[in-house]
Short mmCIF file of C-alpha atoms in Angstrom, two decimals:
data_model
loop_
_atom_site.label_atom_id
_atom_site.label_comp_id
_atom_site.label_asym_id
_atom_site.label_seq_id
_atom_site.Cartn_x
_atom_site.Cartn_y
_atom_site.Cartn_z
CA MET A 1 33.64 11.47 -25.48
CA ALA A 2 30.08 12.55 -24.63
CA LYS A 3 28.03 13.78 -27.57
CA THR A 4 24.63 15.47 -27.75
CA ARG A 5 22.27 15.11 -30.68
CA VAL A 6 18.61 15.89 -31.31
CA GLN A 7 16.13 13.21 -32.33
CA TYR A 8 12.39 13.19 -32.92
CA LEU A 9 10.28 10.32 -31.60
CA CYS A 10 6.71 9.33 -32.53
CA ASP A 11 4.53 9.04 -29.40
CA GLU A 12 2.36 6.36 -31.01
CA CYS A 13 4.80 3.81 -32.40
CA GLY A 14 8.29 4.90 -31.28
CA HIS A 15 9.61 5.63 -34.79
CA THR A 16 12.65 7.93 -34.67
CA SER A 17 13.70 10.59 -37.15
CA THR A 18 16.52 13.09 -37.40
CA LYS A 19 14.04 15.85 -38.31
CA TRP A 20 10.49 16.77 -37.33
CA LEU A 21 7.76 15.22 -39.46
CA GLY A 22 4.09 16.14 -39.51
CA ASN A 23 3.03 12.61 -40.45
CA CYS A 24 4.71 9.46 -39.10
CA PRO A 25 5.83 7.26 -42.01
CA ASN A 26 5.58 4.15 -39.82
CA CYS A 27 2.09 4.35 -38.25
CA GLY A 28 0.51 7.24 -40.19
CA SER A 29 -0.29 9.35 -37.09
CA TRP A 30 -0.26 13.14 -37.39
CA HIS A 31 1.61 15.60 -35.13
CA THR A 32 2.98 12.91 -32.81
CA PHE A 33 6.73 13.65 -33.14
CA LYS A 34 8.38 15.03 -29.99
CA GLU A 35 11.90 16.41 -29.73
CA PHE A 36 14.38 14.98 -27.25
CA LYS A 37 18.13 15.23 -26.81
CA VAL A 38 20.38 12.19 -26.63
CA LYS A 39 23.51 12.70 -24.59
CA ARG A 40 25.68 9.68 -24.01
CA ASP A 41 29.16 8.28 -24.28
CA LYS A 42 29.12 6.48 -27.61
CA SER A 43 31.92 4.10 -26.67
CA SER A 44 30.10 2.82 -23.59
CA ASP A 45 26.41 3.34 -24.33
CA ASP A 46 26.17 1.93 -27.84
CA ASP A 47 28.20 -1.12 -26.89
CA HIS A 48 25.86 -2.01 -24.04
CA LYS A 49 22.49 -0.92 -25.45
CA GLY A 50 19.97 -3.73 -25.20
CA LYS A 51 22.43 -6.03 -23.44
CA VAL A 52 23.07 -7.23 -19.92
CA GLU A 53 26.16 -9.20 -19.05
CA GLY A 54 25.39 -12.91 -19.19
CA LEU A 55 22.25 -12.44 -21.31
CA ASP A 56 23.92 -11.48 -24.58
CA LYS A 57 24.82 -15.04 -25.59
CA SER A 58 22.52 -17.04 -27.83
CA GLU A 59 22.39 -20.63 -29.00
CA PRO A 60 23.81 -21.27 -32.50
CA PRO A 61 21.29 -21.98 -35.29
CA GLN A 62 19.66 -25.42 -35.02
CA LYS A 63 17.66 -27.56 -37.38
CA LEU A 64 14.01 -27.83 -36.45
CA GLU A 65 14.15 -31.59 -35.91
CA GLU A 66 17.26 -31.24 -33.72
CA ILE A 67 15.61 -28.86 -31.26
CA GLU A 68 14.79 -30.59 -27.98
CA ASP A 69 11.05 -30.82 -27.49
CA ARG A 70 10.27 -29.53 -24.01
CA ASN A 71 6.67 -30.05 -22.99
CA GLU A 72 6.48 -27.25 -20.49
CA ILE A 73 3.93 -27.78 -17.74
CA ARG A 74 1.96 -24.67 -16.83
CA PHE A 75 1.86 -23.51 -13.23
CA THR A 76 -1.31 -21.97 -11.92
CA SER A 77 -1.97 -18.88 -9.85
CA ASN A 78 -4.95 -20.63 -8.20
CA ILE A 79 -7.01 -17.58 -9.17
CA VAL A 80 -9.60 -19.35 -11.32
CA GLU A 81 -10.54 -16.45 -13.60
CA LEU A 82 -6.91 -15.38 -14.15
CA ASP A 83 -5.87 -18.94 -15.05
CA ARG A 84 -8.82 -19.16 -17.45
CA VAL A 85 -7.75 -16.01 -19.31
CA LEU A 86 -4.12 -17.21 -19.48
CA GLY A 87 -5.27 -20.46 -21.08
CA GLY A 88 -4.82 -22.71 -18.04
CA GLY A 89 -2.10 -20.91 -16.08
CA PHE A 90 1.33 -19.36 -16.62
CA MET A 91 3.64 -20.87 -19.21
CA PRO A 92 7.23 -21.06 -17.83
CA GLY A 93 9.41 -18.39 -19.42
CA SER A 94 6.45 -16.41 -20.79
CA PHE A 95 6.30 -12.61 -20.90
CA VAL A 96 2.92 -11.16 -19.84
CA LEU A 97 1.73 -7.54 -20.04
CA ILE A 98 -1.33 -6.38 -18.10
CA GLY A 99 -2.86 -2.93 -18.56
CA GLY A 100 -5.91 -1.03 -17.35
CA GLU A 101 -7.26 2.23 -15.95
CA PRO A 102 -5.81 3.59 -12.68
CA GLY A 103 -7.48 1.95 -9.69
CA VAL A 104 -9.03 -0.92 -11.65
CA GLY A 105 -7.08 -3.53 -9.66
CA LYS A 106 -3.91 -4.44 -11.60
CA SER A 107 -1.59 -4.29 -8.59
CA THR A 108 -4.19 -5.94 -6.39
CA LEU A 109 -4.56 -8.89 -8.76
CA THR A 110 -0.81 -9.47 -9.11
CA LEU A 111 -0.28 -9.26 -5.34
CA GLN A 112 -3.13 -11.71 -4.73
CA ILE A 113 -1.26 -14.38 -6.70
CA ALA A 114 1.00 -14.79 -3.65
CA LYS A 115 -2.11 -15.30 -1.50
CA SER A 116 -3.70 -17.91 -3.77
CA ASN A 117 -0.56 -19.97 -4.46
CA LYS A 118 1.89 -19.79 -1.55
CA ASP A 119 4.20 -22.36 -3.16
CA LEU A 120 5.22 -19.92 -5.91
CA LYS A 121 8.43 -17.97 -5.37
CA ILE A 122 7.53 -14.42 -6.41
CA LEU A 123 9.76 -11.37 -6.78
CA TYR A 124 7.57 -8.25 -6.72
CA CYS A 125 9.46 -5.20 -8.02
CA ALA A 126 7.52 -2.06 -7.13
CA GLY A 127 8.41 1.33 -8.54
CA GLU A 128 5.29 3.17 -7.40
CA GLU A 129 5.08 2.17 -3.73
CA SER A 130 7.44 1.75 -0.81
CA ALA A 131 7.95 -1.61 0.87
CA GLY A 132 5.92 -0.42 3.86
CA GLN A 133 2.97 0.59 1.69
CA ILE A 134 3.00 -2.78 -0.06
CA LYS A 135 3.03 -4.56 3.31
CA GLN A 136 0.00 -2.56 4.44
CA ARG A 137 -1.87 -3.44 1.25
CA ALA A 138 -0.84 -7.09 1.58
CA GLU A 139 -2.21 -7.21 5.13
CA ARG A 140 -5.50 -5.69 3.96
CA LEU A 141 -5.75 -8.32 1.23
CA GLY A 142 -4.81 -11.12 3.61
CA VAL A 143 -1.58 -11.93 1.75
CA SER A 144 0.97 -13.84 3.81
CA SER A 145 3.63 -15.92 2.12
CA ASP A 146 7.19 -16.91 2.91
CA ASN A 147 7.92 -17.00 -0.83
CA LEU A 148 7.00 -13.37 -1.60
CA TYR A 149 9.96 -11.00 -1.96
CA ILE A 150 9.50 -7.22 -2.28
CA TYR A 151 12.07 -5.12 -4.13
CA THR A 152 11.67 -1.36 -4.64
CA ASP A 153 14.61 -0.44 -6.89
CA THR A 154 13.70 1.05 -10.29
CA ILE A 155 17.05 0.61 -12.07
CA ILE A 156 16.42 -2.18 -14.55
CA ASN A 157 19.93 -3.66 -14.27
CA ASN A 158 19.50 -4.06 -10.50
CA VAL A 159 16.06 -5.64 -10.99
CA ILE A 160 17.52 -8.16 -13.44
CA ASP A 161 20.48 -8.94 -11.16
CA GLU A 162 18.16 -9.68 -8.23
CA ALA A 163 15.92 -11.82 -10.44
CA ARG A 164 18.88 -13.88 -11.61
CA LYS A 165 20.12 -14.35 -8.03
CA LEU A 166 16.73 -15.32 -6.61
CA ASN A 167 15.53 -17.23 -9.71
CA PRO A 168 11.82 -16.82 -8.86
CA ASP A 169 8.92 -18.67 -10.46
CA LEU A 170 7.30 -15.33 -11.23
CA LEU A 171 8.82 -11.86 -11.64
CA ILE A 172 6.31 -8.99 -11.34
CA VAL A 173 7.32 -5.47 -12.42
CA ASP A 174 4.95 -2.71 -11.30
CA SER A 175 5.17 -0.86 -13.60
CA ILE A 176 7.17 -0.80 -16.86
CA GLN A 177 6.89 3.02 -16.94
CA THR A 178 8.79 3.38 -13.63
CA VAL A 179 11.89 1.32 -14.37
CA TYR A 180 14.74 2.83 -16.35
CA ARG A 181 18.26 2.21 -17.60
CA THR A 182 20.98 4.56 -16.39
CA GLU A 183 22.90 4.33 -19.67
CA LEU A 184 20.09 6.23 -21.42
CA SER A 185 19.65 9.94 -20.87
CA SER A 186 15.86 9.96 -21.34
CA MET A 187 13.47 9.94 -18.39
CA ALA A 188 11.74 6.86 -16.99
CA GLY A 189 8.48 6.24 -18.85
CA SER A 190 9.74 7.66 -22.15
CA ILE A 191 9.32 5.56 -25.27
CA GLN A 192 13.06 4.92 -25.46
CA GLN A 193 13.22 3.68 -21.84
CA VAL A 194 10.07 1.54 -22.15
CA LYS A 195 11.37 -0.19 -25.28
CA GLU A 196 14.81 -0.79 -23.80
CA CYS A 197 13.57 -2.09 -20.43
CA ALA A 198 10.98 -4.33 -22.08
CA ALA A 199 13.66 -5.80 -24.35
CA LEU A 200 15.85 -6.62 -21.35
CA LEU A 201 12.96 -8.20 -19.42
CA GLN A 202 12.14 -10.25 -22.50
CA GLN A 203 15.69 -11.63 -22.48
CA VAL A 204 15.34 -12.51 -18.79
CA ALA A 205 12.09 -14.37 -19.48
CA LYS A 206 13.40 -16.33 -22.45
CA LYS A 207 17.04 -16.98 -21.52
CA GLN A 208 16.63 -17.43 -17.76
CA ASN A 209 13.22 -19.13 -18.09
CA ILE A 210 11.71 -16.74 -15.53
CA THR A 211 8.02 -16.05 -16.10
CA THR A 212 7.71 -12.26 -16.15
CA MET A 213 4.55 -10.22 -15.60
CA VAL A 214 4.69 -6.50 -16.33
CA ILE A 215 2.07 -3.89 -15.44
CA GLY A 216 1.57 -1.08 -17.96
CA HIS A 217 -0.15 2.29 -17.66
CA VAL A 218 -2.83 3.29 -20.15
CA THR A 219 -3.49 6.48 -22.08
CA LYS A 220 -6.67 8.55 -21.81
CA GLU A 221 -7.99 6.65 -24.84
CA GLY A 222 -7.63 3.38 -22.90
CA ASP A 223 -4.67 1.99 -24.87
CA ILE A 224 -1.54 0.73 -23.13
CA ALA A 225 0.90 3.63 -22.89
CA GLY A 226 4.20 3.47 -24.72
CA PRO A 227 5.15 2.27 -28.18
CA ARG A 228 2.98 -0.29 -29.93
CA VAL A 229 6.05 -2.48 -30.26
CA LEU A 230 5.68 -3.24 -26.53
CA GLU A 231 2.57 -5.32 -27.24
CA HIS A 232 4.36 -7.15 -30.05
CA MET A 233 7.29 -8.11 -27.80
CA VAL A 234 5.25 -9.85 -25.11
CA ASP A 235 3.59 -13.27 -25.32
CA THR A 236 0.34 -12.27 -23.68
CA VAL A 237 -1.51 -8.95 -23.40
CA LEU A 238 -4.21 -8.73 -20.73
CA GLN A 239 -6.59 -5.78 -20.49
CA PHE A 240 -8.37 -4.96 -17.23
CA GLU A 241 -11.71 -3.24 -17.82
CA GLY A 242 -14.04 -1.60 -15.33
CA ASP A 243 -14.76 1.72 -13.64
CA ASN A 244 -14.91 3.10 -10.14
CA ASN A 245 -18.72 3.25 -10.22
CA ASN A 246 -19.05 -0.49 -10.72
CA THR A 247 -17.71 -3.33 -8.61
CA TYR A 248 -17.32 -5.72 -11.55
CA ARG A 249 -14.01 -6.07 -13.40
CA ILE A 250 -13.45 -7.78 -16.75
CA LEU A 251 -10.02 -9.27 -17.50
CA ARG A 252 -9.65 -9.85 -21.24
CA SER A 253 -6.79 -11.45 -23.20
CA ILE A 254 -6.09 -9.26 -26.23
CA LYS A 255 -3.21 -11.46 -27.38
CA ASN A 256 -2.09 -14.89 -26.20
CA ARG A 257 0.56 -17.06 -27.84
CA PHE A 258 -0.13 -19.94 -25.47
CA GLY A 259 -3.91 -19.94 -25.30
CA PRO A 260 -7.15 -18.51 -26.70
CA ALA A 261 -7.32 -14.77 -27.40
CA GLN A 262 -10.35 -12.69 -26.36
CA GLU A 263 -10.98 -15.00 -23.39
CA VAL A 264 -12.52 -13.17 -20.43
CA GLY A 265 -12.47 -13.52 -16.68
CA VAL A 266 -14.91 -11.73 -14.38
CA PHE A 267 -14.04 -10.39 -10.92
CA GLU A 268 -15.86 -8.48 -8.23
CA MET A 269 -13.99 -5.86 -6.23
CA VAL A 270 -14.66 -6.35 -2.52
CA GLU A 271 -12.97 -5.03 0.64
CA THR A 272 -10.51 -7.91 0.71
CA GLY A 273 -9.51 -7.58 -2.95
CA LEU A 274 -10.70 -9.18 -6.16
CA LYS A 275 -13.10 -12.10 -5.94
CA ASP A 276 -13.69 -14.64 -8.73
CA VAL A 277 -17.15 -14.56 -10.30
CA LEU A 278 -17.69 -18.14 -11.42
CA ASN A 279 -21.22 -17.60 -12.76
CA PRO A 280 -21.21 -14.12 -14.30
CA SER A 281 -24.46 -14.64 -16.24
CA LYS A 282 -26.41 -15.00 -13.01
CA LEU A 283 -24.67 -11.94 -11.60
CA PHE A 284 -25.40 -9.70 -14.61
CA LEU A 285 -29.08 -10.72 -14.57
CA SER A 286 -29.55 -10.35 -10.80
CA ASP A 287 -31.60 -7.12 -11.22
CA TYR A 288 -33.36 -8.08 -14.46
CA ASN A 289 -37.05 -7.07 -14.47
CA SER A 290 -39.17 -8.49 -17.28
CA ASN A 291 -42.18 -6.35 -16.26
CA VAL A 292 -40.58 -3.16 -17.61
CA SER A 293 -40.72 -2.30 -21.31
CA GLY A 294 -37.43 -2.04 -23.18
CA ASN A 295 -35.65 -4.86 -21.30
CA ALA A 296 -34.29 -7.82 -23.30
CA VAL A 297 -31.78 -10.59 -22.65
CA VAL A 298 -29.10 -11.83 -25.05
CA CYS A 299 -26.48 -14.56 -24.79
CA THR A 300 -23.13 -13.29 -26.03
CA ILE A 301 -19.86 -15.19 -26.46
CA GLU A 302 -16.76 -13.74 -24.82
CA GLY A 303 -13.80 -15.86 -25.88
CA SER A 304 -15.05 -19.38 -25.24
CA ARG A 305 -17.49 -18.38 -22.50
CA PRO A 306 -21.23 -17.74 -23.05
CA LEU A 307 -22.61 -14.85 -20.99
CA LEU A 308 -26.21 -13.75 -20.53
CA ILE A 309 -26.52 -9.98 -20.27
CA GLU A 310 -29.39 -7.53 -20.19
CA VAL A 311 -30.01 -4.86 -22.82
CA GLN A 312 -32.07 -1.84 -21.74
CA ALA A 313 -33.67 0.65 -24.14
CA LEU A 314 -35.52 3.87 -23.40
CA VAL A 315 -37.35 5.75 -26.17
CA THR A 316 -38.99 9.09 -25.29
CA ASN A 317 -40.32 12.12 -27.14
CA SER A 318 -37.53 14.53 -28.02
CA ASN A 319 -37.50 18.03 -26.53
CA TYR A 320 -34.66 19.21 -28.77
CA GLY A 321 -34.37 20.02 -32.44
CA VAL A 322 -32.05 17.07 -33.00
CA PRO A 323 -33.11 13.79 -31.30
CA GLN A 324 -30.53 12.31 -28.93
CA ARG A 325 -28.84 8.98 -29.65
CA THR A 326 -26.93 7.70 -26.61
CA SER A 327 -25.51 4.23 -26.02
CA ASN A 328 -23.51 2.76 -23.17
CA GLY A 329 -21.70 -0.53 -23.82
CA PHE A 330 -22.92 -0.72 -27.43
CA ASP A 331 -21.46 0.77 -30.61
CA GLN A 332 -23.35 3.99 -31.35
CA ARG A 333 -22.90 3.65 -35.12
CA ARG A 334 -24.46 0.19 -35.04
CA LEU A 335 -27.34 1.59 -33.00
CA SER A 336 -27.95 4.14 -35.76
CA LEU A 337 -27.84 1.32 -38.33
CA LEU A 338 -30.45 -0.74 -36.44
CA LEU A 339 -32.70 2.31 -36.04
CA ALA A 340 -32.51 2.91 -39.80
CA VAL A 341 -33.49 -0.73 -40.45
CA LEU A 342 -36.49 -0.40 -38.12
CA GLU A 343 -37.66 2.79 -39.83
CA LYS A 344 -37.12 1.62 -43.42
CA ARG A 345 -38.09 -2.06 -43.18
CA GLY A 346 -40.36 -2.17 -40.13
CA GLY A 347 -42.21 1.15 -40.39
CA TYR A 348 -41.39 2.25 -36.84
CA GLN A 349 -40.68 5.98 -36.54
CA PHE A 350 -37.82 7.10 -34.29
CA SER A 351 -37.17 10.44 -36.02
CA GLY A 352 -38.79 12.50 -33.26
CA GLN A 353 -37.64 10.30 -30.40
CA ASP A 354 -34.67 10.37 -28.05
CA VAL A 355 -33.10 6.90 -27.90
CA TYR A 356 -31.01 5.67 -24.97
CA LEU A 357 -29.45 2.20 -24.94
CA ASN A 358 -27.60 0.61 -22.03
CA VAL A 359 -25.89 -2.75 -21.50
CA ALA A 360 -26.35 -3.56 -17.82
CA GLY A 361 -23.50 -4.50 -15.50
CA GLY A 362 -20.81 -2.43 -17.24
CA MET A 363 -20.41 -5.00 -20.03
CA LYS A 364 -19.68 -4.15 -23.65
CA LEU A 365 -21.80 -5.90 -26.27
CA ASN A 366 -19.61 -6.31 -29.36
CA ASP A 367 -21.25 -9.54 -30.53
CA THR A 368 -23.54 -9.02 -33.55
CA ALA A 369 -25.76 -11.80 -32.17
CA GLY A 370 -27.14 -9.13 -29.82
CA ASP A 371 -28.76 -7.17 -32.68
CA LEU A 372 -32.13 -8.90 -32.32
CA ALA A 373 -32.24 -8.18 -28.58
CA VAL A 374 -31.48 -4.49 -29.25
CA ILE A 375 -34.16 -4.32 -31.98
CA CYS A 376 -36.83 -5.88 -29.74
CA ALA A 377 -35.86 -3.70 -26.76
CA LEU A 378 -36.14 -0.53 -28.89
CA VAL A 379 -39.60 -1.42 -30.26
CA SER A 380 -40.75 -2.57 -26.81
CA SER A 381 -39.87 0.81 -25.33
CA LEU A 382 -41.32 2.73 -28.30
CA LEU A 383 -44.68 0.95 -27.97
CA ASP A 384 -44.38 0.69 -24.16
CA LYS A 385 -45.10 -3.04 -24.28
CA THR A 386 -43.14 -5.57 -22.25
CA LEU A 387 -41.31 -8.45 -23.85
CA PRO A 388 -42.22 -12.01 -22.75
CA ALA A 389 -40.52 -13.22 -19.57
CA ASN A 390 -37.92 -16.00 -19.60
CA THR A 391 -37.10 -15.30 -23.26
CA VAL A 392 -33.69 -14.77 -24.88
CA PHE A 393 -33.14 -13.09 -28.26
CA LEU A 394 -30.35 -14.29 -30.57
CA GLY A 395 -29.66 -13.07 -34.09
CA GLU A 396 -27.69 -10.70 -36.29
CA VAL A 397 -29.76 -8.14 -38.20
CA GLY A 398 -28.85 -7.35 -41.82
CA LEU A 399 -29.66 -4.20 -43.79
CA GLY A 400 -32.55 -6.02 -45.46
CA ALA A 401 -34.06 -6.70 -42.01
CA GLU A 402 -33.18 -10.39 -42.34
CA ILE A 403 -32.13 -12.32 -39.23
CA ARG A 404 -28.74 -13.82 -40.02
CA THR A 405 -26.97 -16.89 -38.63
CA VAL A 406 -25.09 -16.71 -35.33
CA ASN A 407 -22.14 -18.89 -34.38
CA LYS A 408 -21.94 -21.34 -31.47
CA LEU A 409 -25.72 -21.42 -31.12
CA ARG A 410 -25.76 -24.78 -29.34
CA GLN A 411 -23.32 -23.47 -26.72
CA ARG A 412 -25.41 -20.34 -26.20
CA LEU A 413 -28.65 -22.28 -25.79
CA ALA A 414 -27.04 -24.59 -23.23
CA GLU A 415 -26.21 -21.55 -21.07
CA VAL A 416 -29.71 -20.14 -21.58
CA GLU A 417 -31.30 -23.42 -20.50
CA LYS A 418 -28.98 -23.70 -17.48
CA LEU A 419 -30.20 -20.37 -16.10
CA GLY A 420 -33.86 -21.35 -16.28
CA PHE A 421 -35.06 -19.54 -19.40
CA LYS A 422 -37.89 -21.24 -21.30
CA GLN A 423 -37.92 -19.66 -24.76
CA ALA A 424 -35.45 -18.35 -27.34
CA LEU A 425 -35.88 -16.47 -30.61
CA VAL A 426 -33.22 -17.77 -33.01
CA PRO A 427 -32.43 -17.32 -36.72
CA LYS A 428 -34.33 -19.63 -39.05
CA SER A 429 -31.13 -20.19 -41.05
CA ASN A 430 -29.32 -21.76 -38.07
CA THR A 431 -29.25 -25.56 -38.10
CA LEU A 432 -29.47 -27.36 -34.77
CA ASN A 433 -28.63 -31.01 -34.22
CA GLY A 434 -30.39 -32.77 -31.40
CA LYS A 435 -33.28 -31.70 -29.19
CA SER A 436 -33.50 -28.76 -26.84
CA ALA A 437 -35.70 -28.29 -23.78
CA LEU A 438 -36.23 -24.68 -24.83
CA ASN A 439 -39.16 -23.49 -26.90
CA LEU A 440 -37.32 -22.29 -30.02
CA GLU A 441 -39.03 -19.68 -32.18
CA ARG A 442 -37.27 -19.58 -35.55
CA VAL A 443 -37.55 -16.17 -37.18
CA GLN A 444 -36.54 -15.04 -40.67
CA ASN A 445 -36.82 -11.26 -40.47
CA VAL A 446 -37.25 -8.38 -38.04
CA VAL A 447 -41.00 -7.94 -38.64
CA GLU A 448 -41.69 -11.58 -37.87
CA ALA A 449 -39.50 -11.48 -34.74
CA ILE A 450 -41.24 -8.37 -33.35
CA LYS A 451 -44.65 -9.88 -34.05
CA ILE A 452 -43.77 -12.99 -32.00
CA ALA A 453 -42.06 -11.01 -29.24
CA LEU A 454 -44.88 -8.47 -28.78
#
């Protein structure tokens, strides 16, 4: 007999409650509970929730030493930057989630896999486009493969049935917010549907050994939409970063059970799709001008990859009562901290100045080794003096104005030397084994570094 009951669901984490709560006891968020009605046949719905016929059987418990050791061989997409972020390619039976802003290139990247590796059997399940629209996009991208199958049904049971019949190397679901289960009364994209469909796709990946790649929408804050449990269920979470005003795209692994986390891949959006950028340092420095004050270069580490990026500072007299502090690609609170260090320890006055800081190329500088470059760029713009050409600045700045040790210095300097730079300011506390062709200026504090730089 069909029954209707009211439940309250937290938008942030998916926690359910029989009554409305102001504060979620699971994630601590405020005013996130939404009311929804559950109407279903208990005898049929509860018995089949989270299950698909043929996938509800599991192996009995086994001793660790009795488990057969299967050395799974990864298969590649032949997209160099994607394979790098995945840790060398797709692991068979893995469950991958990719998210990003609308229009950043998620669907383009997944469709291009069929272009790069035509030997892969791919089932592309599209819930947001018709088969004709996908064919038009594939022709624009130059995708032609006899092993690419397009399926436009959004009922999750039908998607799973087709995947089990076809047994593809890669199952792509675009997107998890469009598929739904008919046994549930909630709409597609709701937290209940997303959790249920993700759980079923996880079973397909693990029990049928079908590598599954799911595209997820993001919220206005930039987080992947849906319950946080979705990110816990998958093996790999990839985040696509970029904006419509910039042709560069950054693919970052937030979580990876089969490879390094925080690894990055760089792409350029062109007319024919996404193009691998194999030397991003050279690309980000293509417009670097050392004859302008406030420009400095830093070598940051993204995952295991060193990248040279340009930091630009502009300091001008303020026309307002409260001076402006604006940063793009750099944490604004850390900018305030570095300005306080310069005023207190270095004697440079920014109290009546507007300060603007920009990381060129749309990159985000989260590495504390970029502090010294930011400090030197700020003072260079304040005094309107240019920094020396072919020089890279490396060092973390402490509250006592000391230049602190940075990690992977040898790897950073190798990248600096490869791109033709001649000099580097590095922390005095860092130890270096072996010789370097660079002129290394070892600095102990901010005052000493600025004196050498200017």
